[in-house]
mmCIF file with all atom_site columns, C-alpha atoms in Angstrom:
data_model
loop_
_atom_site.group_PDB
_atom_site.id
_atom_site.type_symbol
_atom_site.label_atom_id
_atom_site.label_alt_id
_atom_site.label_comp_id
_atom_site.label_asym_id
_atom_site.label_entity_id
_atom_site.label_seq_id
_atom_site.pdbx_PDB_ins_code
_atom_site.Cartn_x
_atom_site.Cartn_y
_atom_site.Cartn_z
_atom_site.occupancy
_atom_site.B_iso_or_equiv
_atom_site.pdbx_formal_charge
_atom_site.auth_seq_id
_atom_site.auth_comp_id
_atom_site.auth_asym_id
_atom_site.auth_atom_id
_atom_site.pdbx_PDB_model_num
ATOM 1   C CA . MET A 1 1   ? -154.671 -29.571 -39.887 1.00 0.00 ? 1   MET A CA 1
ATOM 2   C CA . HIS A 1 2   ? -151.927 -26.971 -40.001 1.00 0.00 ? 2   HIS A CA 1
ATOM 3   C CA . GLY A 1 3   ? -152.312 -26.327 -36.278 1.00 0.00 ? 3   GLY A CA 1
ATOM 4   C CA . GLU A 1 4   ? -152.185 -30.048 -35.545 1.00 0.00 ? 4   GLU A CA 1
ATOM 5   C CA . ARG A 1 5   ? -148.943 -30.387 -37.511 1.00 0.00 ? 5   ARG A CA 1
ATOM 6   C CA . ASP A 1 6   ? -147.450 -27.438 -35.637 1.00 0.00 ? 6   ASP A CA 1
ATOM 7   C CA . GLU A 1 7   ? -148.232 -29.227 -32.368 1.00 0.00 ? 7   GLU A CA 1
ATOM 8   C CA . ILE A 1 8   ? -146.450 -32.358 -33.579 1.00 0.00 ? 8   ILE A CA 1
ATOM 9   C CA . VAL A 1 9   ? -143.386 -30.337 -34.609 1.00 0.00 ? 9   VAL A CA 1
ATOM 10  C CA . ASN A 1 10  ? -143.335 -28.648 -31.211 1.00 0.00 ? 10  ASN A CA 1
ATOM 11  C CA . ARG A 1 11  ? -143.507 -32.016 -29.441 1.00 0.00 ? 11  ARG A CA 1
ATOM 12  C CA . GLU A 1 12  ? -140.587 -33.269 -31.528 1.00 0.00 ? 12  GLU A CA 1
ATOM 13  C CA . ARG A 1 13  ? -138.598 -30.117 -30.691 1.00 0.00 ? 13  ARG A CA 1
ATOM 14  C CA . GLU A 1 14  ? -139.257 -30.427 -26.953 1.00 0.00 ? 14  GLU A CA 1
ATOM 15  C CA . PHE A 1 15  ? -138.436 -34.145 -26.932 1.00 0.00 ? 15  PHE A CA 1
ATOM 16  C CA . HIS A 1 16  ? -135.109 -33.728 -28.721 1.00 0.00 ? 16  HIS A CA 1
ATOM 17  C CA . ASN A 1 17  ? -134.118 -30.587 -26.826 1.00 0.00 ? 17  ASN A CA 1
ATOM 18  C CA . LEU A 1 18  ? -134.532 -32.612 -23.640 1.00 0.00 ? 18  LEU A CA 1
ATOM 19  C CA . ARG A 1 19  ? -132.581 -35.516 -25.107 1.00 0.00 ? 19  ARG A CA 1
ATOM 20  C CA . PHE A 1 20  ? -129.604 -33.354 -26.097 1.00 0.00 ? 20  PHE A CA 1
ATOM 21  C CA . SER A 1 21  ? -129.684 -31.434 -22.815 1.00 0.00 ? 21  SER A CA 1
ATOM 22  C CA . GLN A 1 22  ? -128.795 -34.577 -20.871 1.00 0.00 ? 22  GLN A CA 1
ATOM 23  C CA . GLU A 1 23  ? -125.177 -35.327 -20.056 1.00 0.00 ? 23  GLU A CA 1
ATOM 24  C CA . GLU A 1 24  ? -125.492 -38.837 -21.449 1.00 0.00 ? 24  GLU A CA 1
ATOM 25  C CA . ASP A 1 25  ? -127.537 -39.782 -24.495 1.00 0.00 ? 25  ASP A CA 1
ATOM 26  C CA . PRO A 1 26  ? -130.409 -41.987 -23.248 1.00 0.00 ? 26  PRO A CA 1
ATOM 27  C CA . ARG A 1 27  ? -129.891 -44.099 -26.372 1.00 0.00 ? 27  ARG A CA 1
ATOM 28  C CA . GLY A 1 28  ? -126.291 -44.857 -25.494 1.00 0.00 ? 28  GLY A CA 1
ATOM 29  C CA . ASN A 1 29  ? -127.159 -48.164 -23.826 1.00 0.00 ? 29  ASN A CA 1
ATOM 30  C CA . LEU A 1 30  ? -128.836 -49.396 -27.012 1.00 0.00 ? 30  LEU A CA 1
ATOM 31  C CA . ASP A 1 31  ? -125.633 -49.936 -28.962 1.00 0.00 ? 31  ASP A CA 1
ATOM 32  C CA . LYS A 1 32  ? -126.077 -53.705 -28.831 1.00 0.00 ? 32  LYS A CA 1
ATOM 33  C CA . TRP A 1 33  ? -129.330 -53.316 -30.759 1.00 0.00 ? 33  TRP A CA 1
ATOM 34  C CA . TYR A 1 34  ? -127.938 -50.892 -33.313 1.00 0.00 ? 34  TYR A CA 1
ATOM 35  C CA . ARG A 1 35  ? -124.905 -53.091 -33.949 1.00 0.00 ? 35  ARG A CA 1
ATOM 36  C CA . THR A 1 36  ? -127.217 -55.666 -35.518 1.00 0.00 ? 36  THR A CA 1
ATOM 37  C CA . ILE A 1 37  ? -128.035 -53.231 -38.340 1.00 0.00 ? 37  ILE A CA 1
ATOM 38  C CA . ARG A 1 38  ? -124.664 -51.482 -38.576 1.00 0.00 ? 38  ARG A CA 1
ATOM 39  C CA . HIS A 1 39  ? -123.959 -52.931 -42.039 1.00 0.00 ? 39  HIS A CA 1
ATOM 40  C CA . GLY A 1 40  ? -126.719 -50.734 -43.485 1.00 0.00 ? 40  GLY A CA 1
ATOM 41  C CA . ALA A 1 41  ? -125.365 -47.627 -41.789 1.00 0.00 ? 41  ALA A CA 1
ATOM 42  C CA . GLU A 1 42  ? -121.853 -48.460 -42.975 1.00 0.00 ? 42  GLU A CA 1
ATOM 43  C CA . ARG A 1 43  ? -123.055 -48.779 -46.570 1.00 0.00 ? 43  ARG A CA 1
ATOM 44  C CA . GLN A 1 44  ? -124.715 -45.388 -46.354 1.00 0.00 ? 44  GLN A CA 1
ATOM 45  C CA . ASN A 1 45  ? -121.580 -43.897 -44.802 1.00 0.00 ? 45  ASN A CA 1
ATOM 46  C CA . GLU A 1 46  ? -119.524 -44.939 -47.813 1.00 0.00 ? 46  GLU A CA 1
ATOM 47  C CA . GLU A 1 47  ? -122.187 -43.681 -50.207 1.00 0.00 ? 47  GLU A CA 1
ATOM 48  C CA . ILE A 1 48  ? -122.304 -40.274 -48.539 1.00 0.00 ? 48  ILE A CA 1
ATOM 49  C CA . LYS A 1 49  ? -118.526 -39.913 -48.567 1.00 0.00 ? 49  LYS A CA 1
ATOM 50  C CA . ARG A 1 50  ? -118.425 -40.710 -52.277 1.00 0.00 ? 50  ARG A CA 1
ATOM 51  C CA . LEU A 1 51  ? -121.260 -38.344 -53.160 1.00 0.00 ? 51  LEU A CA 1
ATOM 52  C CA . SER A 1 52  ? -119.901 -35.541 -50.963 1.00 0.00 ? 52  SER A CA 1
ATOM 53  C CA . LYS A 1 53  ? -116.731 -34.999 -52.984 1.00 0.00 ? 53  LYS A CA 1
ATOM 54  C CA . ASN A 1 54  ? -116.656 -31.339 -54.098 1.00 0.00 ? 54  ASN A CA 1
ATOM 55  C CA . ALA A 1 55  ? -120.362 -31.065 -53.216 1.00 0.00 ? 55  ALA A CA 1
ATOM 56  C CA . ASP A 1 56  ? -122.584 -28.689 -51.288 1.00 0.00 ? 56  ASP A CA 1
ATOM 57  C CA . VAL A 1 57  ? -124.096 -31.019 -48.701 1.00 0.00 ? 57  VAL A CA 1
ATOM 58  C CA . LEU A 1 58  ? -127.149 -30.767 -46.465 1.00 0.00 ? 58  LEU A CA 1
ATOM 59  C CA . GLU A 1 59  ? -127.409 -33.075 -43.468 1.00 0.00 ? 59  GLU A CA 1
ATOM 60  C CA . TYR A 1 60  ? -131.164 -33.378 -42.952 1.00 0.00 ? 60  TYR A CA 1
ATOM 61  C CA . GLY A 1 61  ? -131.570 -33.921 -39.215 1.00 0.00 ? 61  GLY A CA 1
ATOM 62  C CA . CYS A 1 62  ? -127.985 -33.306 -38.141 1.00 0.00 ? 62  CYS A CA 1
ATOM 63  C CA . SER A 1 63  ? -128.226 -34.084 -34.418 1.00 0.00 ? 63  SER A CA 1
ATOM 64  C CA . ASP A 1 64  ? -125.031 -32.738 -32.820 1.00 0.00 ? 64  ASP A CA 1
ATOM 65  C CA . GLY A 1 65  ? -123.051 -32.972 -36.062 1.00 0.00 ? 65  GLY A CA 1
ATOM 66  C CA . GLY A 1 66  ? -120.759 -35.672 -34.764 1.00 0.00 ? 66  GLY A CA 1
ATOM 67  C CA . TRP A 1 67  ? -120.625 -38.033 -37.734 1.00 0.00 ? 67  TRP A CA 1
ATOM 68  C CA . SER A 1 68  ? -120.562 -35.460 -40.512 1.00 0.00 ? 68  SER A CA 1
ATOM 69  C CA . LEU A 1 69  ? -117.893 -33.236 -38.994 1.00 0.00 ? 69  LEU A CA 1
ATOM 70  C CA . HIS A 1 70  ? -115.558 -36.151 -38.375 1.00 0.00 ? 70  HIS A CA 1
ATOM 71  C CA . SER A 1 71  ? -116.228 -37.995 -41.653 1.00 0.00 ? 71  SER A CA 1
ATOM 72  C CA . LEU A 1 72  ? -116.673 -35.445 -44.451 1.00 0.00 ? 72  LEU A CA 1
ATOM 73  C CA . HIS A 1 73  ? -113.323 -33.666 -43.858 1.00 0.00 ? 73  HIS A CA 1
ATOM 74  C CA . LEU A 1 74  ? -114.092 -30.110 -44.906 1.00 0.00 ? 74  LEU A CA 1
ATOM 75  C CA . PRO A 1 75  ? -112.826 -28.688 -47.193 1.00 0.00 ? 75  PRO A CA 1
ATOM 76  C CA . ASP A 1 76  ? -110.842 -31.689 -48.456 1.00 0.00 ? 76  ASP A CA 1
ATOM 77  C CA . LEU A 1 77  ? -113.958 -33.711 -49.285 1.00 0.00 ? 77  LEU A CA 1
ATOM 78  C CA . CYS A 1 78  ? -117.178 -31.705 -49.518 1.00 0.00 ? 78  CYS A CA 1
ATOM 79  C CA . ARG A 1 79  ? -117.227 -28.054 -50.587 1.00 0.00 ? 79  ARG A CA 1
ATOM 80  C CA . SER A 1 80  ? -119.637 -27.014 -47.844 1.00 0.00 ? 80  SER A CA 1
ATOM 81  C CA . LEU A 1 81  ? -121.656 -28.711 -45.121 1.00 0.00 ? 81  LEU A CA 1
ATOM 82  C CA . THR A 1 82  ? -124.957 -27.401 -43.803 1.00 0.00 ? 82  THR A CA 1
ATOM 83  C CA . GLY A 1 83  ? -126.920 -29.215 -41.135 1.00 0.00 ? 83  GLY A CA 1
ATOM 84  C CA . ILE A 1 84  ? -130.432 -28.645 -39.848 1.00 0.00 ? 84  ILE A CA 1
ATOM 85  C CA . ASP A 1 85  ? -132.219 -30.055 -36.833 1.00 0.00 ? 85  ASP A CA 1
ATOM 86  C CA . ILE A 1 86  ? -135.434 -29.275 -34.986 1.00 0.00 ? 86  ILE A CA 1
ATOM 87  C CA . SER A 1 87  ? -133.500 -29.167 -31.699 1.00 0.00 ? 87  SER A CA 1
ATOM 88  C CA . GLU A 1 88  ? -131.794 -25.874 -30.894 1.00 0.00 ? 88  GLU A CA 1
ATOM 89  C CA . VAL A 1 89  ? -129.764 -27.664 -28.223 1.00 0.00 ? 89  VAL A CA 1
ATOM 90  C CA . ALA A 1 90  ? -128.396 -30.162 -30.753 1.00 0.00 ? 90  ALA A CA 1
ATOM 91  C CA . VAL A 1 91  ? -127.599 -27.396 -33.236 1.00 0.00 ? 91  VAL A CA 1
ATOM 92  C CA . ASN A 1 92  ? -125.710 -25.398 -30.602 1.00 0.00 ? 92  ASN A CA 1
ATOM 93  C CA . LYS A 1 93  ? -123.621 -28.463 -29.835 1.00 0.00 ? 93  LYS A CA 1
ATOM 94  C CA . ALA A 1 94  ? -122.948 -29.034 -33.534 1.00 0.00 ? 94  ALA A CA 1
ATOM 95  C CA . ASN A 1 95  ? -121.782 -25.446 -34.076 1.00 0.00 ? 95  ASN A CA 1
ATOM 96  C CA . GLU A 1 96  ? -119.549 -25.627 -31.021 1.00 0.00 ? 96  GLU A CA 1
ATOM 97  C CA . ARG A 1 97  ? -118.063 -28.869 -32.313 1.00 0.00 ? 97  ARG A CA 1
ATOM 98  C CA . ALA A 1 98  ? -117.440 -27.245 -35.721 1.00 0.00 ? 98  ALA A CA 1
ATOM 99  C CA . ARG A 1 99  ? -115.670 -24.294 -34.088 1.00 0.00 ? 99  ARG A CA 1
ATOM 100 C CA . THR A 1 100 ? -113.530 -26.618 -31.990 1.00 0.00 ? 100 THR A CA 1
ATOM 101 C CA . LEU A 1 101 ? -112.502 -28.559 -35.094 1.00 0.00 ? 101 LEU A CA 1
ATOM 102 C CA . GLY A 1 102 ? -111.926 -25.394 -37.110 1.00 0.00 ? 102 GLY A CA 1
ATOM 103 C CA . ASN A 1 103 ? -114.445 -26.339 -39.794 1.00 0.00 ? 103 ASN A CA 1
ATOM 104 C CA . MET A 1 104 ? -115.291 -22.907 -41.161 1.00 0.00 ? 104 MET A CA 1
ATOM 105 C CA . ASN A 1 105 ? -117.333 -24.277 -44.086 1.00 0.00 ? 105 ASN A CA 1
ATOM 106 C CA . ALA A 1 106 ? -119.784 -26.040 -41.762 1.00 0.00 ? 106 ALA A CA 1
ATOM 107 C CA . THR A 1 107 ? -122.982 -24.350 -40.605 1.00 0.00 ? 107 THR A CA 1
ATOM 108 C CA . PHE A 1 108 ? -125.732 -25.824 -38.439 1.00 0.00 ? 108 PHE A CA 1
ATOM 109 C CA . LEU A 1 109 ? -129.185 -24.267 -38.148 1.00 0.00 ? 109 LEU A CA 1
ATOM 110 C CA . ALA A 1 110 ? -132.285 -24.899 -36.062 1.00 0.00 ? 110 ALA A CA 1
ATOM 111 C CA . MET A 1 111 ? -134.960 -25.423 -38.700 1.00 0.00 ? 111 MET A CA 1
ATOM 112 C CA . ASN A 1 112 ? -138.172 -27.300 -39.449 1.00 0.00 ? 112 ASN A CA 1
ATOM 113 C CA . ALA A 1 113 ? -137.286 -29.902 -42.076 1.00 0.00 ? 113 ALA A CA 1
ATOM 114 C CA . GLU A 1 114 ? -140.818 -29.673 -43.502 1.00 0.00 ? 114 GLU A CA 1
ATOM 115 C CA . ALA A 1 115 ? -140.473 -25.929 -44.238 1.00 0.00 ? 115 ALA A CA 1
ATOM 116 C CA . MET A 1 116 ? -136.844 -25.064 -44.912 1.00 0.00 ? 116 MET A CA 1
ATOM 117 C CA . SER A 1 117 ? -135.762 -21.463 -45.510 1.00 0.00 ? 117 SER A CA 1
ATOM 118 C CA . PHE A 1 118 ? -133.097 -22.290 -48.122 1.00 0.00 ? 118 PHE A CA 1
ATOM 119 C CA . GLU A 1 119 ? -133.380 -21.094 -51.691 1.00 0.00 ? 119 GLU A CA 1
ATOM 120 C CA . ASP A 1 120 ? -134.215 -23.552 -54.455 1.00 0.00 ? 120 ASP A CA 1
ATOM 121 C CA . ASN A 1 121 ? -131.500 -25.686 -56.095 1.00 0.00 ? 121 ASN A CA 1
ATOM 122 C CA . LYS A 1 122 ? -128.927 -25.145 -53.342 1.00 0.00 ? 122 LYS A CA 1
ATOM 123 C CA . PHE A 1 123 ? -127.480 -28.588 -52.540 1.00 0.00 ? 123 PHE A CA 1
ATOM 124 C CA . ASP A 1 124 ? -125.843 -31.394 -54.519 1.00 0.00 ? 124 ASP A CA 1
ATOM 125 C CA . LEU A 1 125 ? -126.583 -33.929 -51.791 1.00 0.00 ? 125 LEU A CA 1
ATOM 126 C CA . VAL A 1 126 ? -129.202 -34.164 -49.052 1.00 0.00 ? 126 VAL A CA 1
ATOM 127 C CA . TYR A 1 127 ? -128.801 -37.027 -46.612 1.00 0.00 ? 127 TYR A CA 1
ATOM 128 C CA . GLY A 1 128 ? -130.174 -38.136 -43.279 1.00 0.00 ? 128 GLY A CA 1
ATOM 129 C CA . ARG A 1 129 ? -130.418 -41.068 -40.928 1.00 0.00 ? 129 ARG A CA 1
ATOM 130 C CA . GLY A 1 130 ? -133.501 -41.894 -38.901 1.00 0.00 ? 130 GLY A CA 1
ATOM 131 C CA . ILE A 1 131 ? -135.116 -38.563 -39.754 1.00 0.00 ? 131 ILE A CA 1
ATOM 132 C CA . ILE A 1 132 ? -137.847 -38.765 -42.397 1.00 0.00 ? 132 ILE A CA 1
ATOM 133 C CA . HIS A 1 133 ? -139.961 -41.228 -40.398 1.00 0.00 ? 133 HIS A CA 1
ATOM 134 C CA . HIS A 1 134 ? -140.486 -38.320 -37.970 1.00 0.00 ? 134 HIS A CA 1
ATOM 135 C CA . LEU A 1 135 ? -141.946 -36.137 -40.723 1.00 0.00 ? 135 LEU A CA 1
ATOM 136 C CA . ASP A 1 136 ? -144.968 -35.590 -42.926 1.00 0.00 ? 136 ASP A CA 1
ATOM 137 C CA . LEU A 1 137 ? -143.589 -37.321 -46.005 1.00 0.00 ? 137 LEU A CA 1
ATOM 138 C CA . ASP A 1 138 ? -145.395 -35.160 -48.561 1.00 0.00 ? 138 ASP A CA 1
ATOM 139 C CA . ARG A 1 139 ? -143.873 -32.030 -47.054 1.00 0.00 ? 139 ARG A CA 1
ATOM 140 C CA . CYS A 1 140 ? -140.521 -33.717 -46.537 1.00 0.00 ? 140 CYS A CA 1
ATOM 141 C CA . PHE A 1 141 ? -140.157 -35.001 -50.103 1.00 0.00 ? 141 PHE A CA 1
ATOM 142 C CA . SER A 1 142 ? -141.387 -31.724 -51.572 1.00 0.00 ? 142 SER A CA 1
ATOM 143 C CA . GLU A 1 143 ? -138.815 -29.724 -49.608 1.00 0.00 ? 143 GLU A CA 1
ATOM 144 C CA . VAL A 1 144 ? -135.933 -32.094 -50.327 1.00 0.00 ? 144 VAL A CA 1
ATOM 145 C CA . VAL A 1 145 ? -136.618 -31.955 -54.065 1.00 0.00 ? 145 VAL A CA 1
ATOM 146 C CA . ARG A 1 146 ? -136.931 -28.165 -53.934 1.00 0.00 ? 146 ARG A CA 1
ATOM 147 C CA . VAL A 1 147 ? -133.507 -27.560 -52.377 1.00 0.00 ? 147 VAL A CA 1
ATOM 148 C CA . LEU A 1 148 ? -131.663 -30.143 -54.488 1.00 0.00 ? 148 LEU A CA 1
ATOM 149 C CA . LYS A 1 149 ? -129.826 -28.985 -57.583 1.00 0.00 ? 149 LYS A CA 1
ATOM 150 C CA . PRO A 1 150 ? -130.800 -30.574 -60.912 1.00 0.00 ? 150 PRO A CA 1
ATOM 151 C CA . ASN A 1 151 ? -129.510 -34.166 -60.833 1.00 0.00 ? 151 ASN A CA 1
ATOM 152 C CA . GLY A 1 152 ? -128.893 -33.811 -57.103 1.00 0.00 ? 152 GLY A CA 1
ATOM 153 C CA . VAL A 1 153 ? -129.092 -36.889 -54.897 1.00 0.00 ? 153 VAL A CA 1
ATOM 154 C CA . ALA A 1 154 ? -130.884 -37.721 -51.645 1.00 0.00 ? 154 ALA A CA 1
ATOM 155 C CA . SER A 1 155 ? -129.902 -40.629 -49.401 1.00 0.00 ? 155 SER A CA 1
ATOM 156 C CA . PHE A 1 156 ? -131.812 -41.727 -46.310 1.00 0.00 ? 156 PHE A CA 1
ATOM 157 C CA . TYR A 1 157 ? -131.367 -44.611 -43.896 1.00 0.00 ? 157 TYR A CA 1
ATOM 158 C CA . GLU A 1 158 ? -134.661 -45.367 -42.166 1.00 0.00 ? 158 GLU A CA 1
ATOM 159 C CA . PRO A 1 159 ? -136.515 -47.993 -40.119 1.00 0.00 ? 159 PRO A CA 1
ATOM 160 C CA . MET A 1 160 ? -139.120 -50.074 -41.942 1.00 0.00 ? 160 MET A CA 1
ATOM 161 C CA . GLY A 1 161 ? -142.433 -50.828 -40.260 1.00 0.00 ? 161 GLY A CA 1
ATOM 162 C CA . HIS A 1 162 ? -142.652 -54.270 -41.883 1.00 0.00 ? 162 HIS A CA 1
ATOM 163 C CA . ASN A 1 163 ? -139.625 -55.540 -39.934 1.00 0.00 ? 163 ASN A CA 1
ATOM 164 C CA . PRO A 1 164 ? -140.837 -57.763 -37.045 1.00 0.00 ? 164 PRO A CA 1
ATOM 165 C CA . LEU A 1 165 ? -137.550 -57.434 -35.128 1.00 0.00 ? 165 LEU A CA 1
ATOM 166 C CA . LEU A 1 166 ? -137.701 -53.654 -35.398 1.00 0.00 ? 166 LEU A CA 1
ATOM 167 C CA . ASN A 1 167 ? -141.309 -53.655 -34.204 1.00 0.00 ? 167 ASN A CA 1
ATOM 168 C CA . ALA A 1 168 ? -140.386 -55.820 -31.209 1.00 0.00 ? 168 ALA A CA 1
ATOM 169 C CA . PHE A 1 169 ? -137.514 -53.458 -30.381 1.00 0.00 ? 169 PHE A CA 1
ATOM 170 C CA . ARG A 1 170 ? -139.792 -50.435 -30.605 1.00 0.00 ? 170 ARG A CA 1
ATOM 171 C CA . LYS A 1 171 ? -142.314 -52.004 -28.237 1.00 0.00 ? 171 LYS A CA 1
ATOM 172 C CA . ARG A 1 172 ? -139.569 -52.615 -25.679 1.00 0.00 ? 172 ARG A CA 1
ATOM 173 C CA . THR A 1 173 ? -138.158 -49.075 -25.910 1.00 0.00 ? 173 THR A CA 1
ATOM 174 C CA . PRO A 1 174 ? -141.084 -46.602 -26.088 1.00 0.00 ? 174 PRO A CA 1
ATOM 175 C CA . ASP A 1 175 ? -139.319 -43.938 -24.033 1.00 0.00 ? 175 ASP A CA 1
ATOM 176 C CA . ILE A 1 176 ? -136.581 -43.235 -26.599 1.00 0.00 ? 176 ILE A CA 1
ATOM 177 C CA . ARG A 1 177 ? -138.951 -41.855 -29.255 1.00 0.00 ? 177 ARG A CA 1
ATOM 178 C CA . THR A 1 178 ? -141.976 -39.638 -29.708 1.00 0.00 ? 178 THR A CA 1
ATOM 179 C CA . ALA A 1 179 ? -145.464 -41.014 -30.211 1.00 0.00 ? 179 ALA A CA 1
ATOM 180 C CA . ASP A 1 180 ? -145.798 -39.164 -33.525 1.00 0.00 ? 180 ASP A CA 1
ATOM 181 C CA . GLU A 1 181 ? -143.089 -40.890 -35.547 1.00 0.00 ? 181 GLU A CA 1
ATOM 182 C CA . HIS A 1 182 ? -143.937 -43.620 -38.046 1.00 0.00 ? 182 HIS A CA 1
ATOM 183 C CA . PRO A 1 183 ? -141.545 -46.231 -39.480 1.00 0.00 ? 183 PRO A CA 1
ATOM 184 C CA . LEU A 1 184 ? -141.733 -46.288 -43.264 1.00 0.00 ? 184 LEU A CA 1
ATOM 185 C CA . LEU A 1 185 ? -143.976 -48.661 -45.181 1.00 0.00 ? 185 LEU A CA 1
ATOM 186 C CA . VAL A 1 186 ? -143.779 -49.993 -48.721 1.00 0.00 ? 186 VAL A CA 1
ATOM 187 C CA . SER A 1 187 ? -146.611 -47.627 -49.633 1.00 0.00 ? 187 SER A CA 1
ATOM 188 C CA . ASP A 1 188 ? -144.360 -44.685 -48.749 1.00 0.00 ? 188 ASP A CA 1
ATOM 189 C CA . PHE A 1 189 ? -142.098 -45.575 -51.674 1.00 0.00 ? 189 PHE A CA 1
ATOM 190 C CA . ALA A 1 190 ? -145.039 -45.079 -54.021 1.00 0.00 ? 190 ALA A CA 1
ATOM 191 C CA . LEU A 1 191 ? -145.365 -41.573 -52.588 1.00 0.00 ? 191 LEU A CA 1
ATOM 192 C CA . ALA A 1 192 ? -141.646 -40.979 -53.074 1.00 0.00 ? 192 ALA A CA 1
ATOM 193 C CA . ARG A 1 193 ? -142.006 -41.781 -56.784 1.00 0.00 ? 193 ARG A CA 1
ATOM 194 C CA . ARG A 1 194 ? -144.258 -38.748 -57.152 1.00 0.00 ? 194 ARG A CA 1
ATOM 195 C CA . TYR A 1 195 ? -141.289 -36.559 -56.246 1.00 0.00 ? 195 TYR A CA 1
ATOM 196 C CA . PHE A 1 196 ? -138.153 -38.453 -57.290 1.00 0.00 ? 196 PHE A CA 1
ATOM 197 C CA . ARG A 1 197 ? -137.141 -39.762 -60.688 1.00 0.00 ? 197 ARG A CA 1
ATOM 198 C CA . ASP A 1 198 ? -135.393 -42.875 -59.383 1.00 0.00 ? 198 ASP A CA 1
ATOM 199 C CA . VAL A 1 199 ? -136.408 -44.489 -56.081 1.00 0.00 ? 199 VAL A CA 1
ATOM 200 C CA . GLN A 1 200 ? -134.332 -47.397 -54.820 1.00 0.00 ? 200 GLN A CA 1
ATOM 201 C CA . TRP A 1 201 ? -135.159 -49.355 -51.694 1.00 0.00 ? 201 TRP A CA 1
ATOM 202 C CA . ASN A 1 202 ? -131.727 -49.800 -50.265 1.00 0.00 ? 202 ASN A CA 1
ATOM 203 C CA . ILE A 1 203 ? -128.870 -47.520 -49.205 1.00 0.00 ? 203 ILE A CA 1
ATOM 204 C CA . ARG A 1 204 ? -128.270 -46.461 -52.774 1.00 0.00 ? 204 ARG A CA 1
ATOM 205 C CA . PRO A 1 205 ? -129.147 -42.801 -53.512 1.00 0.00 ? 205 PRO A CA 1
ATOM 206 C CA . VAL A 1 206 ? -132.402 -41.302 -54.741 1.00 0.00 ? 206 VAL A CA 1
ATOM 207 C CA . GLU A 1 207 ? -132.233 -38.793 -57.561 1.00 0.00 ? 207 GLU A CA 1
ATOM 208 C CA . ALA A 1 208 ? -134.461 -35.716 -57.668 1.00 0.00 ? 208 ALA A CA 1
ATOM 209 C CA . ARG A 1 209 ? -136.723 -34.971 -60.601 1.00 0.00 ? 209 ARG A CA 1
#
């Protein structure tokens, strides 16, 4: 089973390295679809900005760091920003963007989100968007709880597999994702309750045990 999971992680890495190596994001022409759910992303944006004040923040699945570097205003808002992504290409772009902006308190690392190398109780906030449905949720939740400080908060914005419009969109756009990802189901929230003290089904945060 461990070998099978390693293969899945490697496929995700190769897929996203290829994606971020292209001059234009292949998802760029899908803005009209994403605009229909922008209200959810906007709510999470405001939540993250509020929770980031004077906090040590981990962006879980940072992509090229674009949103966080331009929105969290280091060091005026969060105390430190760390981002991880499975794609080395994306991480290189994020670090270059941080250097260009002069954000010395921002660090981006190529890392497996299911087996992070950080010490325990490191971050006040862990957040991500469209990331945990790529992962083994047991490993994901266990690692997020481990690196959160006591009373730390996690916030994730994810696709739900019960949404018929989302499922229709996914069927029409198979080339923009890997075959291994899995939109979340209601049953996944029961699993989350094994790890988190307070699980809420919207863009509001989730507190660690």
